[in-house]
Amino acid sequence: MNDLRSPLARARGLGSARDGLKHWWAQRLTAIALIPLVVWFAISLVMLSGADYDVARAWIGSPLVMVLLILTIVVGLQHGQLGLQVVIEDYVHGDGWKLALIVAVRFIAVIFGLAAVVAILRIGFGG
Amino acid sequence: MSIANRPAHRPLSPHLQVYRPQLTSVLSILHRATGIALSVGALYLATWVIYAAADAKAYALFQSFNTSIAGRIVLGGWLFCAFYHLANGIRHLFWDAGYGFELKEAYRSGWIVVAVSLIATAASWIAGLRLV
């Protein structure tokens, strides 16, 4: 197949929009990471049905669960942020609103992610 | 007035409202809808560990919602969204890799996604309700 791109365009590898490859790639990378994490988390959530405070804390605070839970929440929020950004870009047409919503989604994701990580570490290390 | 500034009253295409819903389009819309729901659900799950790091009284308050009928619907709905988005997401990854674009294949993989997400949801609901 003939490649109609210039050698420079091919070397940059940024596609026709010159932007977005990083976003696209990050969305796929987080998606692949989430396949085992979500399966693990969904099974855990079912197993924890009706668990009380002590049982839930003992589960969250065990070393392997801490690592997997932090990964699930952080990677999940990042994947959600990337996805919501695409939805906003598709359906919100005013530039101001578009930017404001993308910024708000990112801020909320970072705040909740950081708060969750601090909470998990606090449970695990007995704060 | 230049041509560029003239208000456009041309018909827009395609009109989603006049399209007959097809499996492929419905699954595509559902992927976005469950993705949005899961993003909100991720905040809810973050809130869960934040409450677990607080005292037992605060956690009991949070759990009292989870064990209510509304809470069961939210958590059960989260499981369906997670299984559906997971299965259809894998379908998307195959497309990204260049496989399964033929119409017949797209329908077959679509029905597999429907079956897998419904079976996984039913199994998790039954298992979860037995443990309560």
Coordinates of C-alpha atoms in Angstrom, one line a residue:
Chain A
M1 CA 0.0 0.0 0.0
N2 CA 1.3 3.5 -0.9
D3 CA 2.0 5.7 2.1
L4 CA 0.9 9.2 1.1
R5 CA 2.4 10.8 4.2
S6 CA 5.6 12.8 4.0
P7 CA 8.7 11.2 5.7
L8 CA 8.5 13.8 8.5
A9 CA 4.8 13.1 9.1
R10 CA 5.6 9.4 9.2
A11 CA 8.5 9.9 11.6
R12 CA 6.3 12.0 14.0
G13 CA 3.5 9.4 13.8
L14 CA 0.9 11.8 15.1
G15 CA -1.8 11.0 12.5
S16 CA -4.0 13.4 10.5
A17 CA -5.2 15.5 13.5
R18 CA -1.5 16.0 14.8
D19 CA -2.8 15.4 18.3
G20 CA -4.5 12.7 20.3
L21 CA -2.2 9.7 19.9
K22 CA -1.1 9.9 23.5
H23 CA -4.8 10.1 24.7
W24 CA -5.8 7.2 22.5
W25 CA -2.8 5.1 23.7
A26 CA -3.4 5.9 27.3
Q27 CA -7.0 4.9 27.0
R28 CA -6.1 1.5 25.6
L29 CA -3.3 0.9 28.1
T30 CA -5.5 1.7 31.1
A31 CA -8.2 -0.5 29.5
I32 CA -5.9 -3.5 29.2
A33 CA -4.7 -3.0 32.8
L34 CA -8.3 -2.8 34.0
I35 CA -9.3 -6.2 32.5
P36 CA -7.8 -8.3 35.4
L37 CA -8.3 -5.5 38.0
V38 CA -12.1 -5.2 37.4
V39 CA -12.6 -8.9 37.3
W40 CA -10.7 -9.2 40.7
F41 CA -12.6 -6.2 42.1
A42 CA -16.1 -7.4 41.0
I43 CA -15.5 -10.8 42.6
S44 CA -14.2 -9.1 45.8
L45 CA -17.2 -6.7 45.9
V46 CA -19.6 -9.7 45.8
M47 CA -17.6 -11.6 48.4
L48 CA -17.7 -8.5 50.7
S49 CA -21.6 -8.3 50.5
G50 CA -22.8 -7.5 54.0
A51 CA -19.3 -7.2 55.4
D52 CA -19.1 -5.0 58.5
Y53 CA -16.6 -2.3 59.4
D54 CA -13.9 -4.6 60.8
V55 CA -14.1 -7.2 58.0
A56 CA -14.0 -4.4 55.4
R57 CA -11.0 -2.8 57.0
A58 CA -9.1 -6.1 57.4
W59 CA -9.6 -6.8 53.8
I60 CA -8.6 -3.3 52.5
G61 CA -5.6 -3.3 54.8
S62 CA -4.0 -6.5 53.7
P63 CA -0.8 -5.8 51.6
L64 CA -1.9 -7.4 48.3
V65 CA -5.4 -5.9 48.4
M66 CA -3.9 -2.5 49.2
V67 CA -1.7 -2.6 46.0
L68 CA -4.5 -4.0 43.8
L69 CA -7.2 -1.6 45.2
I70 CA -4.9 1.5 44.7
L71 CA -4.2 0.3 41.1
T72 CA -8.0 -0.3 40.5
I73 CA -9.1 3.1 41.8
V74 CA -6.2 5.2 40.2
V75 CA -6.2 3.4 36.8
G76 CA -10.0 3.3 36.8
L77 CA -10.3 7.0 37.5
Q78 CA -7.7 7.8 34.8
H79 CA -9.6 5.6 32.3
G80 CA -12.9 7.3 33.3
Q81 CA -11.3 10.8 32.9
L82 CA -10.0 10.0 29.5
G83 CA -13.4 8.6 28.4
L84 CA -15.4 11.4 29.8
Q85 CA -13.1 13.9 28.0
V86 CA -14.0 12.3 24.7
V87 CA -17.7 12.4 25.6
I88 CA -17.4 16.1 26.5
E89 CA -15.5 16.8 23.3
D90 CA -18.2 15.1 21.3
Y91 CA -21.3 16.7 22.8
V92 CA -20.4 20.0 24.4
H93 CA -19.9 22.5 21.6
G94 CA -19.2 25.8 23.4
D95 CA -15.4 26.2 23.8
G96 CA -15.7 27.7 27.3
W97 CA -18.0 25.0 28.7
K98 CA -16.0 22.3 27.0
L99 CA -12.8 23.4 28.7
A100 CA -14.4 24.0 32.0
L101 CA -16.0 20.5 32.1
I102 CA -12.7 18.8 31.0
V103 CA -10.8 20.7 33.8
A104 CA -13.5 19.9 36.3
V105 CA -13.6 16.2 35.5
R106 CA -9.8 16.0 35.8
F107 CA -9.7 17.9 39.1
I108 CA -12.5 15.6 40.6
A109 CA -10.7 12.5 39.4
V110 CA -7.4 13.6 41.0
I111 CA -9.0 14.7 44.3
F112 CA -11.0 11.5 44.8
G113 CA -8.1 9.4 43.6
L114 CA -5.6 11.0 46.1
A115 CA -8.2 10.9 48.9
A116 CA -8.8 7.2 48.3
V117 CA -5.1 6.4 48.2
V118 CA -4.5 8.2 51.5
A119 CA -7.5 6.4 53.0
I120 CA -6.2 3.0 51.9
L121 CA -2.7 3.7 53.2
R122 CA -4.1 4.9 56.5
I123 CA -6.1 1.7 56.9
G124 CA -3.2 -0.5 56.0
F125 CA -0.6 1.3 58.1
G126 CA -3.0 1.9 61.0
G127 CA -3.4 5.7 61.2
Chain B
M1 CA -22.7 38.7 4.1
S2 CA -20.1 36.2 3.0
I3 CA -21.0 32.6 2.3
A4 CA -19.1 31.5 5.4
N5 CA -21.1 33.7 7.8
R6 CA -24.5 32.8 6.3
P7 CA -26.6 30.8 8.9
A8 CA -26.8 27.2 7.8
H9 CA -30.3 25.7 7.6
R10 CA -29.1 22.6 5.8
P11 CA -30.4 19.3 7.0
L12 CA -28.0 17.4 9.3
S13 CA -27.0 13.9 8.6
P14 CA -27.4 11.3 9.9
H15 CA -30.5 11.8 11.9
L16 CA -30.2 9.5 14.9
Q17 CA -34.0 9.9 15.6
V18 CA -35.1 8.3 12.4
Y19 CA -32.6 5.4 12.5
R20 CA -34.0 2.0 13.3
P21 CA -32.1 0.8 16.4
Q22 CA -29.7 -2.0 15.5
L23 CA -27.8 -4.3 17.9
T24 CA -24.5 -2.7 16.9
S25 CA -25.7 0.9 17.5
V26 CA -27.5 0.1 20.7
L27 CA -24.3 -1.7 22.1
S28 CA -22.2 1.3 21.0
I29 CA -24.5 3.8 22.9
L30 CA -24.6 1.4 25.9
H31 CA -20.8 1.4 26.0
R32 CA -20.7 5.2 26.5
A33 CA -23.6 5.1 28.9
T34 CA -22.1 2.4 31.1
G35 CA -18.7 4.2 30.9
I36 CA -20.3 7.4 32.2
A37 CA -22.1 5.4 35.0
L38 CA -18.8 3.6 35.9
S39 CA -17.0 6.9 36.2
V40 CA -19.5 8.1 38.8
G41 CA -19.4 4.6 40.3
A42 CA -15.6 5.0 40.7
L43 CA -16.1 8.1 42.8
Y44 CA -18.6 6.1 44.9
L45 CA -16.1 3.3 45.4
A46 CA -13.4 5.9 46.4
T47 CA -16.0 7.3 48.9
W48 CA -16.3 3.7 50.3
V49 CA -12.6 3.4 51.2
I50 CA -12.6 7.0 52.6
Y51 CA -15.5 6.1 54.9
A52 CA -13.7 2.8 55.9
A53 CA -10.7 5.0 56.9
A54 CA -13.0 7.0 59.1
D55 CA -14.7 5.7 62.3
A56 CA -17.1 2.8 62.6
K57 CA -20.1 5.1 63.0
A58 CA -19.5 7.0 59.7
Y59 CA -18.9 3.6 58.0
A60 CA -22.2 2.2 59.4
L61 CA -24.0 5.2 57.9
F62 CA -22.5 4.5 54.5
Q63 CA -23.2 0.8 54.8
S64 CA -26.8 1.5 55.8
F65 CA -27.3 2.9 52.3
N66 CA -25.5 0.0 50.6
T67 CA -27.7 -2.5 52.3
S68 CA -30.9 -0.6 51.5
I69 CA -33.0 -1.5 48.4
A70 CA -31.7 1.7 46.6
G71 CA -28.1 0.7 47.5
R72 CA -28.6 -2.8 46.3
I73 CA -29.9 -1.5 42.9
V74 CA -26.9 0.9 42.7
L75 CA -24.3 -1.8 43.5
G76 CA -26.1 -4.4 41.4
G77 CA -26.3 -1.9 38.6
W78 CA -22.6 -1.1 39.0
L79 CA -21.8 -4.8 38.5
F80 CA -23.8 -4.9 35.3
C81 CA -22.2 -1.8 33.9
A82 CA -18.7 -3.2 34.9
F83 CA -19.3 -6.6 33.2
Y84 CA -20.9 -5.0 30.1
H85 CA -18.2 -2.3 29.6
L86 CA -15.5 -5.0 30.3
A87 CA -16.8 -7.4 27.7
N88 CA -17.6 -4.7 25.1
G89 CA -14.2 -3.1 25.9
I90 CA -12.4 -6.3 24.9
R91 CA -14.5 -6.3 21.7
H92 CA -13.2 -2.8 21.1
L93 CA -9.6 -3.8 21.7
F94 CA -10.0 -6.5 19.0
W95 CA -11.3 -3.9 16.6
D96 CA -8.3 -1.7 17.5
A97 CA -6.0 -4.6 16.6
G98 CA -7.8 -4.9 13.3
Y99 CA -10.0 -7.9 13.8
G100 CA -13.8 -8.5 13.6
F101 CA -14.9 -5.7 11.3
E102 CA -17.1 -7.8 9.0
L103 CA -20.8 -7.2 9.6
K104 CA -21.4 -10.8 10.5
E105 CA -18.5 -10.9 13.0
A106 CA -19.6 -7.6 14.5
Y107 CA -23.1 -9.0 15.2
R108 CA -21.7 -12.3 16.5
S109 CA -19.2 -10.6 18.9
G110 CA -22.1 -8.2 19.9
W111 CA -24.3 -11.1 21.0
I112 CA -21.4 -12.7 22.8
V113 CA -21.0 -9.5 24.8
V114 CA -24.7 -9.5 25.6
A115 CA -24.6 -13.1 26.8
V116 CA -21.4 -12.8 28.8
S117 CA -22.5 -9.6 30.6
L118 CA -26.0 -10.9 31.4
I119 CA -24.6 -14.3 32.7
A120 CA -21.9 -12.6 34.8
T121 CA -24.3 -10.1 36.2
A122 CA -26.8 -12.8 37.2
A123 CA -24.1 -15.0 38.7
S124 CA -22.7 -12.1 40.8
W125 CA -26.2 -11.1 42.0
I126 CA -27.1 -14.6 43.0
A127 CA -23.7 -15.1 44.8
G128 CA -23.9 -11.6 46.5
L129 CA -27.5 -12.1 47.7
R130 CA -26.7 -15.5 49.2
L131 CA -23.8 -14.0 51.2
V132 CA -25.9 -11.2 52.7

